[in-house]
Amino acid sequence: MMLRVLPALVIVVAANVAMLAGVAANRSGEPDAVIIMTERELPLRFTNDRNSARQLTVRIDRTGTIFLPWLRRQKLEALGFEFGGMPQADTAVYSRQLPRRAFVVLEYDGPAWQSYVSELRRRREVMEQQADEVRRGVRAQNAVTEQYVPNVEEEQASASRLLPIDAGTDAAALRRAYPDRRLHIIAPATIRPQFDYRPSADRVAGSISLVTQSLVVPREWRGVLDNLGAADYGVRTSPARYTVKVAYGSRHEPWITSIDGIDTPRAPH
Amino acid sequence: MDRAEAQARLNRIRAFQAELDQLEREGVVSLGEADRRAILDHQDRLAGDLASRFDVDVGEGQRRMSLGMRIASVLGALALSAALVLFFYRIWGWLTIPAQMSVLVSAPLVGVALTETAHRKDRAGDFTLIAALIACAGIVLNLYMAGEIFAITASPHAFMVWAAFGLAIGLGYGLRVPFAGGLIAGMVGAAGELTAARGIEWDGFLQRPELWLPGAVIVAAAGTLTTDPRVRPFLPTTRAIGIATILVALWILSLDGFSSLFRADPAFVKAVYQILGFAASGATIALGLRANWPELVPLGAIAFVIFLYTKFYQWFWDWMPAYLFFVLIGLVAVLAILVLRRLRRGASA
């Protein structure tokens, strides 16, 4: 009997001990980063009555911005991608490359967010000007460079202010370069090469998706979220209704340390 | 003696009795009543003993019903595993983290306890299989959900644990389904680790079938070279899974040269893998015939036909009328029957 049962039991126990030791190692000592974000960066993930947990999605996407200006050929090659000798317009270059694991620096509500808003405003003006030129017959429709730029005020009020600003394979080196632990998170991410369809000098671009894209809300912090109502799940809400304090540990794995409601004054009648 | 060996002995007894009756009817032999009675009494006692100890199938009808029960066991296990997962999803949001982890760690442990209990009481093994598959679902749920709860960075390590667990349960209780699951998880884990070690996202191995090959070759070699009698019942499954994985990898590479790790001309890569695919299919058939491993012959034959029809499709479909294409396929099938008949005559000579 022991020969049948023991190996399976040992595997279960050893796997759980190893896993929990890893979790403890991640959460012990000074966290790598502690940042208080809001519903804008961590909206509720859609759920239904078959799943009783509350989960928050980590949002780093930008409406109307596909290509990150800093994630081009040079940075991608530093991350391990190889494009040497391949024709610029050869889309096979992109389809052949497998996604690579790296660390990405996420900046919360810092200079990158400010410059994103400024750039958005500039592009919005260009878009409106080009639309006007098309209406007046001065510009051809296919000569329009800014097809869609989101409303700046709406973005300022509800978009995530968590922006990827750099990436590398060495997390410690990134932390040395971005030492502010209340402004910069270093998180594991998947980097994929992308084909930049715009008539730019270099067609090599990249995209980022976080390895950990959602956080399970511990039971002690779900009270605030339960009071929001089911209809709000997955809907962009403005203004944000709660703040979330998130810590990233030594292994760059996040956990929620608190969630608080934001008291918003009622609109006057 | 295990259940499979008991079943084989019972089958030999039934065949002997039927052949003896036939020989007597044809006047070839005529046993005296005392001898005949002694043999039949001995065999009946033996059959009764085997049936009571191992719950083996006494007749063809029982054998068919056993197959049905085995299929029902797997379906039942899948349904109960789904119930386990959905139940956890239903409750986990209301549990504290320690309570969540207690439930998750208990799931495979309770599964193992149920498997052991079923094994002691259920000689046919159907309930043992159900309990074992629930235990496997328990360990998958355990590690996957713990990864979600603690936001652990995704890695292929969990597949290695699932592989070890599936193999341990399969070998411990003589169950091929969890054993096969363990082998597949092991190959996935090995390919994932190999991929991650190169700095690539671990699930990128799905796009590069060459990365499946090291694990598949190890599994196929283990199934081919192992001689330990204790694991003999698992060797056909091991061989079939390892070789089938190799053949599938070669087939995908023969279709898409871009999915290769080699940076050669995709058309050249495809051609090389087409040749390798045909060679591997033929070698599988030859190995099956030579070593008398019956599971490999149909596997190799099916793979050979798939490689052949794929090649025909690439060569002829675009320019040939559709009806003519299928006539060609039909003629190839007829040709294959003729060749196999000749091979069969050669094998029986």
Coordinates of C-alpha atoms in Angstrom, one line a residue:
Chain A
M1 CA 0.0 0.0 0.0
M2 CA 2.7 2.5 1.0
L3 CA 4.5 1.9 -2.4
R4 CA 1.3 2.9 -4.2
V5 CA 0.3 5.9 -2.0
L6 CA 3.6 7.3 -0.8
P7 CA 5.0 8.6 -4.1
A8 CA 1.8 10.5 -4.9
L9 CA 1.6 12.0 -1.4
V10 CA 5.3 13.0 -1.5
I11 CA 4.8 14.8 -4.8
V12 CA 1.7 16.7 -3.5
V13 CA 3.4 17.8 -0.3
A14 CA 6.8 18.6 -2.0
A15 CA 5.2 20.6 -4.8
N16 CA 3.1 22.7 -2.3
V17 CA 6.0 23.3 0.1
A18 CA 8.2 24.4 -2.8
M19 CA 5.5 26.7 -4.1
L20 CA 4.6 28.2 -0.8
A21 CA 8.4 28.7 0.0
G22 CA 8.6 30.7 -3.3
V23 CA 5.6 32.8 -2.3
A24 CA 7.1 33.4 1.2
A25 CA 10.5 34.4 -0.4
N26 CA 8.7 36.8 -2.7
R27 CA 6.8 38.5 0.1
S28 CA 9.6 38.5 2.7
G29 CA 11.7 41.6 3.3
E30 CA 11.3 45.0 1.7
P31 CA 8.9 44.8 -1.3
D32 CA 10.5 45.7 -4.6
A33 CA 7.7 48.3 -5.2
V34 CA 4.7 49.5 -3.4
I35 CA 2.2 51.6 -5.3
I36 CA -1.3 52.9 -4.7
M37 CA -3.3 52.8 -7.9
T38 CA -6.9 53.2 -8.7
E39 CA -9.8 51.5 -10.5
R40 CA -8.4 53.1 -13.7
E41 CA -5.3 50.9 -13.6
L42 CA -7.0 47.9 -11.8
P43 CA -10.6 47.6 -13.0
L44 CA -12.7 44.7 -12.0
R45 CA -12.6 41.8 -14.2
F46 CA -15.8 40.5 -15.6
T47 CA -17.2 37.6 -13.6
N48 CA -20.4 35.6 -13.2
D49 CA -22.2 33.7 -10.5
R50 CA -20.2 30.6 -11.3
N51 CA -17.0 32.3 -10.1
S52 CA -17.3 33.8 -6.6
A53 CA -13.9 35.5 -6.6
R54 CA -13.2 39.1 -7.4
Q55 CA -10.3 39.7 -9.7
L56 CA -8.7 42.9 -10.9
T57 CA -7.1 43.3 -14.3
V58 CA -3.7 45.1 -14.6
R59 CA -4.3 47.6 -17.4
I60 CA -1.3 49.0 -19.3
D61 CA -3.0 49.4 -22.8
R62 CA -3.5 52.7 -24.5
T63 CA -6.5 53.5 -26.6
G64 CA -5.3 54.7 -30.0
T65 CA -1.7 53.9 -29.4
I66 CA -0.4 50.7 -31.0
F67 CA 3.3 51.1 -31.2
L68 CA 5.6 52.1 -28.3
P69 CA 8.1 54.6 -29.4
W70 CA 10.9 53.1 -27.3
L71 CA 10.3 49.5 -28.2
R72 CA 11.9 49.4 -31.6
R73 CA 14.7 47.4 -33.3
Q74 CA 17.6 48.3 -31.0
K75 CA 15.7 47.6 -27.8
L76 CA 14.2 44.4 -29.3
E77 CA 17.7 43.2 -30.3
A78 CA 18.9 43.9 -26.8
L79 CA 16.1 41.7 -25.5
G80 CA 17.4 38.8 -27.7
F81 CA 15.5 39.1 -30.9
E82 CA 17.4 38.7 -34.1
F83 CA 16.5 40.6 -37.3
G84 CA 19.9 40.8 -39.0
G85 CA 20.0 40.6 -42.7
M86 CA 16.2 40.2 -43.2
P87 CA 14.3 42.4 -45.6
Q88 CA 12.5 45.3 -44.0
A89 CA 9.1 44.6 -45.5
D90 CA 9.3 40.8 -45.0
T91 CA 6.5 40.0 -42.6
A92 CA 8.0 36.5 -42.1
V93 CA 10.6 38.2 -39.9
Y94 CA 7.9 38.8 -37.4
S95 CA 6.0 35.6 -37.7
R96 CA 9.2 33.6 -37.2
Q97 CA 10.2 35.3 -34.0
L98 CA 8.9 33.7 -30.9
P99 CA 7.8 35.9 -28.0
R100 CA 10.5 36.4 -25.4
R101 CA 10.3 36.7 -21.6
A102 CA 11.7 40.0 -20.2
F103 CA 11.1 42.5 -17.4
V104 CA 9.3 45.7 -18.1
V105 CA 9.4 48.9 -16.2
L106 CA 5.9 50.3 -15.5
E107 CA 5.6 53.9 -14.5
Y108 CA 2.6 55.0 -12.5
D109 CA 1.3 58.6 -13.1
G110 CA 4.7 60.0 -13.8
P111 CA 6.4 61.9 -16.6
A112 CA 5.5 59.2 -19.2
W113 CA 1.8 59.8 -18.5
Q114 CA 2.2 63.5 -18.8
S115 CA 4.0 63.2 -22.1
Y116 CA 1.4 60.7 -23.3
V117 CA -1.3 63.2 -22.7
S118 CA 0.6 66.0 -24.4
E119 CA 1.3 63.8 -27.4
L120 CA -2.4 62.8 -27.5
R121 CA -3.4 66.4 -27.5
R122 CA -1.0 67.1 -30.3
R123 CA -2.3 64.1 -32.4
R124 CA -5.8 65.1 -31.7
E125 CA -5.2 68.5 -33.1
V126 CA -3.5 66.9 -36.2
M127 CA -6.5 64.6 -36.6
E128 CA -9.0 67.5 -36.4
Q129 CA -7.0 69.6 -38.8
Q130 CA -6.7 66.7 -41.3
A131 CA -10.4 66.0 -41.0
D132 CA -11.1 69.6 -41.8
E133 CA -8.7 69.5 -44.8
V134 CA -10.5 66.4 -46.1
R135 CA -13.8 68.2 -45.8
R136 CA -12.5 71.2 -47.7
G137 CA -11.1 68.9 -50.4
V138 CA -7.5 70.0 -49.7
R139 CA -6.3 66.6 -48.5
A140 CA -7.2 63.1 -49.9
Q141 CA -8.7 60.6 -47.5
N142 CA -5.8 58.2 -48.0
A143 CA -3.3 60.9 -47.0
V144 CA -4.8 61.1 -43.5
T145 CA -2.1 60.0 -41.0
E146 CA -4.2 60.2 -37.8
Q147 CA -7.4 58.2 -38.4
Y148 CA -8.5 57.9 -34.8
V149 CA -7.2 59.6 -31.7
P150 CA -9.2 59.3 -28.5
N151 CA -10.7 62.2 -26.7
V152 CA -8.0 63.8 -24.5
E153 CA -10.4 64.7 -21.6
E154 CA -11.9 61.3 -21.5
E155 CA -8.4 59.7 -21.5
Q156 CA -7.3 62.0 -18.7
A157 CA -10.3 61.1 -16.6
S158 CA -10.5 57.4 -17.0
A159 CA -7.5 55.8 -18.8
S160 CA -4.9 53.8 -16.9
R161 CA -1.9 55.9 -15.9
L162 CA 0.3 52.8 -15.7
L163 CA 2.7 52.9 -18.7
P164 CA 5.5 50.6 -19.8
I165 CA 8.6 52.8 -20.3
D166 CA 11.5 50.4 -20.6
A167 CA 12.3 46.7 -20.7
G168 CA 15.3 44.5 -20.1
T169 CA 16.4 41.0 -19.2
D170 CA 18.1 42.0 -16.0
A171 CA 15.6 43.0 -13.3
A172 CA 18.3 44.3 -10.9
A173 CA 19.8 46.5 -13.6
L174 CA 16.4 48.0 -14.4
R175 CA 15.8 48.7 -10.7
R176 CA 19.2 50.5 -10.5
A177 CA 18.1 52.6 -13.5
Y178 CA 14.6 53.2 -12.0
P179 CA 15.2 53.4 -8.3
D180 CA 11.9 55.0 -7.2
R181 CA 9.9 52.1 -5.8
R182 CA 6.7 54.2 -5.5
L183 CA 6.8 55.2 -9.1
H184 CA 8.2 52.3 -11.0
I185 CA 7.2 48.6 -11.0
I186 CA 9.4 46.0 -12.5
A187 CA 7.2 43.1 -13.7
P188 CA 7.8 40.1 -15.9
A189 CA 6.3 40.5 -19.4
T190 CA 6.1 38.8 -22.8
I191 CA 7.6 40.8 -25.7
R192 CA 6.5 40.2 -29.2
P193 CA 7.9 41.7 -32.4
Q194 CA 5.3 43.6 -34.5
F195 CA 5.2 44.8 -38.0
D196 CA 4.8 48.6 -38.1
Y197 CA 2.4 49.1 -41.0
R198 CA 3.1 52.8 -41.2
P199 CA 5.5 54.1 -43.8
S200 CA 8.3 54.6 -41.3
A201 CA 12.0 54.2 -41.7
D202 CA 12.1 51.0 -39.7
R203 CA 9.2 48.6 -39.7
V204 CA 10.4 46.7 -36.6
A205 CA 8.3 47.4 -33.6
G206 CA 7.3 45.5 -30.4
S207 CA 4.4 44.9 -28.2
I208 CA 4.2 44.0 -24.5
S209 CA 1.8 41.9 -22.5
L210 CA 2.2 41.3 -18.8
V211 CA 2.7 37.8 -17.6
T212 CA 0.5 38.4 -14.6
Q213 CA -2.5 40.2 -16.0
S214 CA -4.9 39.8 -13.1
L215 CA -4.9 39.8 -9.3
V216 CA -7.2 37.8 -7.1
V217 CA -8.7 40.0 -4.4
P218 CA -8.3 38.4 -0.9
R219 CA -11.5 38.0 1.0
E220 CA -10.6 40.7 3.5
W221 CA -10.5 43.3 0.8
R222 CA -13.5 42.5 -1.3
G223 CA -16.1 44.3 0.7
V224 CA -15.5 47.6 -1.1
L225 CA -15.8 45.9 -4.5
D226 CA -19.0 44.0 -3.6
N227 CA -20.7 47.3 -2.9
L228 CA -20.1 48.5 -6.4
G229 CA -22.7 46.4 -8.0
A230 CA -22.5 43.8 -10.7
A231 CA -23.5 46.1 -13.6
D232 CA -20.2 48.0 -13.3
Y233 CA -17.9 45.1 -14.1
G234 CA -15.8 45.6 -17.2
V235 CA -17.1 49.1 -17.8
R236 CA -14.7 52.0 -17.8
T237 CA -15.7 54.1 -14.8
S238 CA -15.0 57.7 -14.2
P239 CA -14.1 58.9 -11.7
A240 CA -12.4 55.9 -10.1
R241 CA -14.3 54.4 -7.1
Y242 CA -11.5 52.7 -5.2
T243 CA -7.8 52.6 -4.7
V244 CA -5.7 49.5 -4.5
K245 CA -2.3 49.3 -2.7
V246 CA -0.2 46.7 -4.6
A247 CA 3.2 45.4 -3.5
Y248 CA 5.6 43.6 -5.8
G249 CA 8.0 41.3 -4.1
S250 CA 11.6 40.2 -4.6
R251 CA 10.4 37.8 -7.3
H252 CA 8.4 40.5 -9.0
E253 CA 5.1 38.8 -8.2
P254 CA 2.4 41.2 -7.0
W255 CA -0.2 41.0 -4.2
I256 CA -2.9 43.3 -2.9
T257 CA -2.2 44.8 0.5
S258 CA -5.4 46.9 0.8
I259 CA -8.4 48.3 -1.1
D260 CA -10.2 51.5 -0.1
G261 CA -13.2 53.2 -1.4
I262 CA -13.0 56.7 -2.8
D263 CA -15.7 59.0 -1.5
T264 CA -16.9 61.1 -4.5
P265 CA -19.2 64.0 -3.8
R266 CA -22.7 63.7 -5.3
A267 CA -23.4 65.7 -8.3
P268 CA -25.6 68.8 -7.5
H269 CA -29.2 68.5 -8.5
Chain B
M1 CA -0.2 -12.3 -11.6
D2 CA -2.1 -9.1 -12.5
R3 CA -5.5 -8.7 -14.1
A4 CA -4.2 -8.6 -17.6
E5 CA -2.3 -11.8 -17.2
A6 CA -5.3 -13.5 -15.6
Q7 CA -7.4 -12.4 -18.5
A8 CA -4.9 -13.8 -21.0
R9 CA -4.8 -17.1 -19.2
L10 CA -8.6 -17.3 -19.2
N11 CA -8.7 -16.5 -22.9
R12 CA -6.2 -19.3 -23.5
I13 CA -8.4 -21.7 -21.5
R14 CA -11.5 -20.8 -23.5
A15 CA -9.6 -21.1 -26.8
F16 CA -8.3 -24.5 -25.8
Q17 CA -11.7 -25.8 -24.9
A18 CA -13.2 -24.6 -28.2
E19 CA -10.4 -26.1 -30.2
L20 CA -10.5 -29.4 -28.4
D21 CA -14.3 -29.7 -29.1
Q22 CA -13.7 -29.0 -32.7
L23 CA -10.8 -31.5 -33.0
E24 CA -13.0 -34.2 -31.4
R25 CA -15.9 -33.4 -33.8
E26 CA -13.5 -33.7 -36.7
G27 CA -12.3 -37.1 -35.3
V28 CA -8.7 -36.0 -35.0
V29 CA -8.4 -36.8 -31.3
S30 CA -10.6 -38.6 -28.8
L31 CA -9.9 -38.1 -25.1
G32 CA -11.1 -40.6 -22.6
E33 CA -14.0 -39.4 -20.4
A34 CA -11.8 -39.4 -17.3
D35 CA -9.0 -37.4 -19.0
R36 CA -11.5 -35.0 -20.5
R37 CA -13.3 -34.5 -17.2
A38 CA -10.0 -34.0 -15.3
I39 CA -8.9 -31.3 -17.8
L40 CA -12.3 -29.5 -17.8
D41 CA -12.6 -29.7 -14.0
H42 CA -9.1 -28.2 -13.6
Q43 CA -9.8 -25.5 -16.1
D44 CA -13.2 -24.7 -14.6
R45 CA -11.7 -24.4 -11.1
L46 CA -8.9 -22.2 -12.5
A47 CA -11.4 -20.0 -14.4
G48 CA -13.6 -19.6 -11.3
D49 CA -10.5 -18.7 -9.3
L50 CA -9.3 -16.1 -11.8
A51 CA -12.9 -14.7 -12.1
S52 CA -13.2 -14.3 -8.4
R53 CA -9.7 -13.0 -7.7
F54 CA -9.4 -10.6 -10.7
D55 CA -12.9 -10.0 -11.9
V56 CA -11.9 -11.0 -15.4
D57 CA -14.3 -11.3 -18.4
V58 CA -15.4 -14.8 -18.7
G59 CA -17.1 -14.5 -22.1
E60 CA -17.1 -12.2 -25.2
G61 CA -20.3 -10.5 -24.0
Q62 CA -18.6 -9.6 -20.7
R63 CA -15.5 -8.3 -22.5
R64 CA -17.7 -5.9 -24.6
M65 CA -19.4 -4.8 -21.5
S66 CA -16.1 -4.2 -19.7
L67 CA -15.0 -1.9 -22.6
G68 CA -18.2 0.0 -22.2
M69 CA -17.6 0.3 -18.4
R70 CA -14.1 1.6 -19.1
I71 CA -15.4 4.3 -21.4
A72 CA -18.1 5.2 -18.9
S73 CA -15.4 5.4 -16.2
V74 CA -13.4 7.9 -18.2
L75 CA -16.5 10.0 -19.0
G76 CA -17.6 9.8 -15.3
A77 CA -14.2 10.8 -14.1
L78 CA -14.2 13.8 -16.5
A79 CA -17.6 14.9 -15.3
L80 CA -16.7 14.6 -11.6
S81 CA -13.4 16.4 -12.2
A82 CA -15.3 19.2 -13.9
A83 CA -17.7 19.2 -10.9
L84 CA -14.7 19.5 -8.5
V85 CA -13.2 22.5 -10.5
L86 CA -16.6 24.3 -10.8
F87 CA -17.3 23.8 -7.1
F88 CA -14.0 25.4 -6.2
Y89 CA -14.7 28.3 -8.5
R90 CA -18.1 28.7 -6.8
I91 CA -16.7 28.9 -3.3
W92 CA -13.1 30.2 -3.4
G93 CA -14.1 33.9 -3.4
W94 CA -15.6 33.4 0.1
L95 CA -12.6 31.7 1.6
T96 CA -9.6 33.2 3.2
I97 CA -6.2 32.3 1.6
P98 CA -5.4 29.6 4.3
A99 CA -8.8 28.1 3.7
Q100 CA -8.3 28.2 -0.1
M101 CA -5.0 26.5 0.2
S102 CA -6.3 23.9 2.6
V103 CA -9.0 22.9 0.1
L104 CA -6.6 22.9 -2.8
V105 CA -4.0 20.8 -1.0
S106 CA -6.7 18.4 0.2
A107 CA -8.1 17.8 -3.2
P108 CA -5.3 15.6 -4.6
L109 CA -4.7 14.0 -1.1
V110 CA -8.4 13.0 -0.8
G111 CA -8.2 11.8 -4.4
V112 CA -5.3 9.5 -3.6
A113 CA -7.1 8.2 -0.5
L114 CA -10.2 7.5 -2.6
T115 CA -8.1 5.7 -5.2
E116 CA -6.5 3.5 -2.6
T117 CA -9.9 2.7 -1.1
A118 CA -11.4 1.9 -4.5
H119 CA -8.4 -0.2 -5.4
R120 CA -8.9 -2.4 -2.3
K121 CA -12.7 -2.9 -2.9
D122 CA -13.0 -2.8 -6.7
R123 CA -11.2 -5.7 -8.5
A124 CA -12.4 -4.6 -12.0
G125 CA -10.7 -1.3 -11.5
D126 CA -13.4 1.0 -12.9
F127 CA -14.0 2.9 -9.7
T128 CA -10.2 3.0 -9.1
L129 CA -9.8 4.7 -12.5
I130 CA -12.5 7.3 -11.7
A131 CA -10.9 8.1 -8.3
A132 CA -7.4 8.2 -9.9
L133 CA -8.5 10.7 -12.5
I134 CA -10.2 12.8 -9.9
A135 CA -6.9 12.8 -7.9
C136 CA -5.1 14.0 -11.1
A137 CA -7.7 16.7 -11.6
G138 CA -7.1 17.6 -7.9
I139 CA -3.4 18.2 -8.4
V140 CA -4.0 20.2 -11.6
L141 CA -6.5 22.4 -9.7
N142 CA -4.2 22.7 -6.7
L143 CA -1.2 24.1 -8.6
Y144 CA -3.1 26.2 -11.2
M145 CA -5.4 27.9 -8.6
A146 CA -2.5 28.5 -6.2
G147 CA -0.7 30.2 -9.0
E148 CA -3.7 32.4 -9.5
I149 CA -4.2 33.2 -5.8
F150 CA -0.5 34.2 -5.3
A151 CA 0.0 35.7 -8.8
I152 CA 2.9 33.3 -9.4
T153 CA 4.7 34.0 -12.6
A154 CA 3.7 31.5 -15.2
S155 CA 6.2 28.7 -15.9
P156 CA 6.3 25.1 -17.1
H157 CA 7.3 23.7 -13.7
A158 CA 3.8 22.7 -12.8
F159 CA 3.7 20.3 -15.8
M160 CA 6.6 18.4 -14.3
V161 CA 4.7 18.0 -11.1
W162 CA 1.6 16.9 -12.9
A163 CA 3.7 14.4 -14.9
A164 CA 5.3 12.9 -11.8
F165 CA 1.9 12.6 -10.2
G166 CA 0.2 11.0 -13.2
L167 CA 3.1 8.5 -13.6
A168 CA 3.1 7.7 -9.8
I169 CA -0.7 7.0 -9.8
G170 CA -0.6 5.2 -13.1
L171 CA 2.3 2.9 -12.1
G172 CA 1.0 2.5 -8.5
Y173 CA -2.5 1.3 -9.5
G174 CA -1.8 -0.2 -12.9
L175 CA -3.8 2.5 -14.7
R176 CA -2.9 3.4 -18.3
V177 CA -5.0 6.6 -18.6
P178 CA -3.3 8.6 -15.8
F179 CA 0.1 7.1 -16.9
A180 CA -0.5 8.4 -20.4
G181 CA -1.6 11.8 -19.0
G182 CA 1.7 11.9 -17.0
L183 CA 3.8 11.1 -20.1
I184 CA 2.1 13.9 -22.1
A185 CA 2.5 16.4 -19.2
G186 CA 6.1 15.4 -19.0
M187 CA 6.7 16.1 -22.7
V188 CA 4.9 19.4 -22.4
G189 CA 7.0 20.3 -19.3
A190 CA 10.3 19.3 -20.9
A191 CA 9.5 21.3 -24.1
G192 CA 8.5 24.3 -22.0
E193 CA 11.6 24.1 -19.9
L194 CA 13.8 23.8 -23.0
T195 CA 12.0 26.8 -24.5
A196 CA 12.2 29.0 -21.4
A197 CA 15.9 28.2 -21.0
R198 CA 16.5 30.0 -24.3
G199 CA 14.8 33.2 -23.0
I200 CA 11.7 32.5 -25.0
E201 CA 8.2 32.6 -23.5
W202 CA 7.7 29.0 -22.3
D203 CA 4.6 28.2 -24.3
G204 CA 6.4 29.2 -27.5
F205 CA 7.3 25.5 -27.9
L206 CA 3.8 25.1 -29.3
Q207 CA 4.9 27.0 -32.4
R208 CA 8.2 25.1 -32.8
P209 CA 7.5 21.3 -33.1
E210 CA 11.2 20.5 -33.1
L211 CA 11.2 21.4 -29.4
W212 CA 8.7 18.5 -28.8
L213 CA 11.2 16.0 -30.1
P214 CA 13.7 15.6 -27.2
G215 CA 10.9 14.7 -24.8
A216 CA 9.1 12.5 -27.3
V217 CA 12.4 10.7 -28.2
I218 CA 13.1 10.0 -24.6
V219 CA 9.5 8.6 -24.1
A220 CA 9.7 6.5 -27.2
A221 CA 13.2 5.2 -26.2
A222 CA 11.9 4.4 -22.7
G223 CA 9.0 2.4 -24.2
T224 CA 11.3 0.7 -26.7
L225 CA 14.4 -0.1 -24.6
T226 CA 12.9 -0.8 -21.1
T227 CA 12.9 -4.5 -20.2
D228 CA 11.8 -4.3 -16.6
P229 CA 8.8 -6.8 -16.3
R230 CA 7.1 -4.6 -13.7
V231 CA 6.4 -1.9 -16.2
R232 CA 5.7 -4.2 -19.2
P233 CA 1.9 -3.4 -19.3
F234 CA 2.8 0.3 -19.7
L235 CA 5.3 -0.1 -22.5
P236 CA 2.8 -0.1 -25.5
T237 CA 1.3 3.1 -24.2
T238 CA 4.7 4.7 -23.7
R239 CA 5.9 3.7 -27.2
A240 CA 2.7 4.8 -28.9
I241 CA 2.7 8.2 -27.2
G242 CA 6.3 8.9 -27.8
I243 CA 6.3 7.8 -31.5
A244 CA 2.9 9.5 -32.2
T245 CA 4.3 12.8 -30.8
I246 CA 7.4 12.5 -33.1
L247 CA 5.2 11.8 -36.1
V248 CA 2.8 14.7 -35.4
A249 CA 5.8 17.1 -35.0
L250 CA 7.3 15.9 -38.3
W251 CA 3.9 16.3 -40.0
I252 CA 3.4 19.9 -38.8
L253 CA 7.0 20.7 -39.9
S254 CA 6.3 19.1 -43.3
L255 CA 3.4 21.5 -43.7
D256 CA 5.0 24.8 -42.5
G257 CA 8.7 25.5 -43.0
F258 CA 8.4 28.7 -41.0
S259 CA 7.7 26.7 -37.8
S260 CA 11.2 25.2 -37.8
L261 CA 14.0 26.4 -35.6
F262 CA 16.3 26.2 -38.6
R263 CA 16.7 29.4 -40.5
A264 CA 16.9 27.7 -43.9
D265 CA 14.6 28.2 -46.9
P266 CA 11.1 27.2 -45.7
A267 CA 10.5 25.1 -48.8
F268 CA 13.7 23.2 -48.2
V269 CA 12.8 22.6 -44.5
K270 CA 9.4 21.3 -45.6
A271 CA 10.9 18.9 -48.1
V272 CA 13.4 17.6 -45.5
Y273 CA 10.6 16.9 -43.0
Q274 CA 8.4 15.3 -45.6
I275 CA 11.2 12.8 -46.3
L276 CA 11.8 12.3 -42.5
G277 CA 8.0 11.9 -42.0
F278 CA 7.8 9.1 -44.6
A279 CA 10.9 7.5 -43.2
A280 CA 9.7 7.7 -39.6
S281 CA 6.3 6.2 -40.6
G282 CA 7.9 3.3 -42.4
A283 CA 10.3 2.7 -39.6
T284 CA 7.4 2.7 -37.1
I285 CA 5.7 0.0 -39.2
A286 CA 8.9 -2.0 -39.5
L287 CA 9.6 -1.8 -35.8
G288 CA 6.1 -2.9 -35.0
L289 CA 6.4 -5.9 -37.3
R290 CA 9.9 -6.9 -36.3
A291 CA 9.5 -6.6 -32.5
N292 CA 5.9 -7.8 -32.6
W293 CA 4.5 -4.6 -31.1
P294 CA 1.0 -4.5 -32.6
E295 CA 0.2 -0.9 -31.5
L296 CA 2.9 0.5 -33.7
V297 CA 1.8 -1.0 -37.0
P298 CA -1.6 0.9 -37.3
L299 CA 0.1 4.0 -35.9
G300 CA 2.8 3.9 -38.6
A301 CA 0.3 3.0 -41.3
I302 CA -2.0 5.9 -40.4
A303 CA 0.9 8.3 -40.3
F304 CA 2.2 7.1 -43.7
V305 CA -1.2 7.6 -45.2
I306 CA -1.5 11.1 -43.7
F307 CA 1.9 12.1 -45.1
L308 CA 1.1 10.6 -48.4
Y309 CA -2.3 12.3 -48.7
T310 CA -0.9 15.6 -47.5
K311 CA 1.7 15.3 -50.3
F312 CA -0.9 14.4 -52.9
Y313 CA -3.0 17.4 -51.8
Q314 CA 0.0 19.7 -52.2
W315 CA 0.9 18.3 -55.6
F316 CA -2.5 17.7 -57.2
W317 CA -5.4 19.6 -55.6
D318 CA -4.9 23.0 -57.2
W319 CA -4.7 21.8 -60.8
M320 CA -6.5 18.4 -60.9
P321 CA -10.3 18.1 -61.1
A322 CA -11.6 17.2 -57.7
Y323 CA -13.2 13.9 -58.8
L324 CA -9.9 12.8 -60.3
F325 CA -8.1 13.7 -57.1
F326 CA -10.4 11.4 -55.1
V327 CA -10.0 8.7 -57.8
L328 CA -6.3 8.9 -57.3
I329 CA -6.7 8.6 -53.5
G330 CA -9.0 5.6 -53.9
L331 CA -6.4 3.9 -56.3
V332 CA -3.7 4.5 -53.7
A333 CA -5.8 2.8 -51.1
V334 CA -6.4 -0.2 -53.4
L335 CA -2.6 -0.3 -54.1
A336 CA -1.9 -0.2 -50.3
I337 CA -4.3 -3.1 -49.8
L338 CA -2.4 -5.1 -52.4
V339 CA 1.0 -4.3 -50.9
L340 CA -0.2 -5.1 -47.4
R341 CA -1.7 -8.4 -48.6
R342 CA 1.6 -9.4 -50.1
L343 CA 3.4 -8.4 -46.9
R344 CA 0.9 -10.5 -44.8
R345 CA 1.5 -13.5 -47.0
G346 CA 5.3 -13.0 -46.6
A347 CA 4.9 -12.7 -42.8
S348 CA 2.9 -15.9 -42.5
A349 CA 5.2 -17.9 -44.8

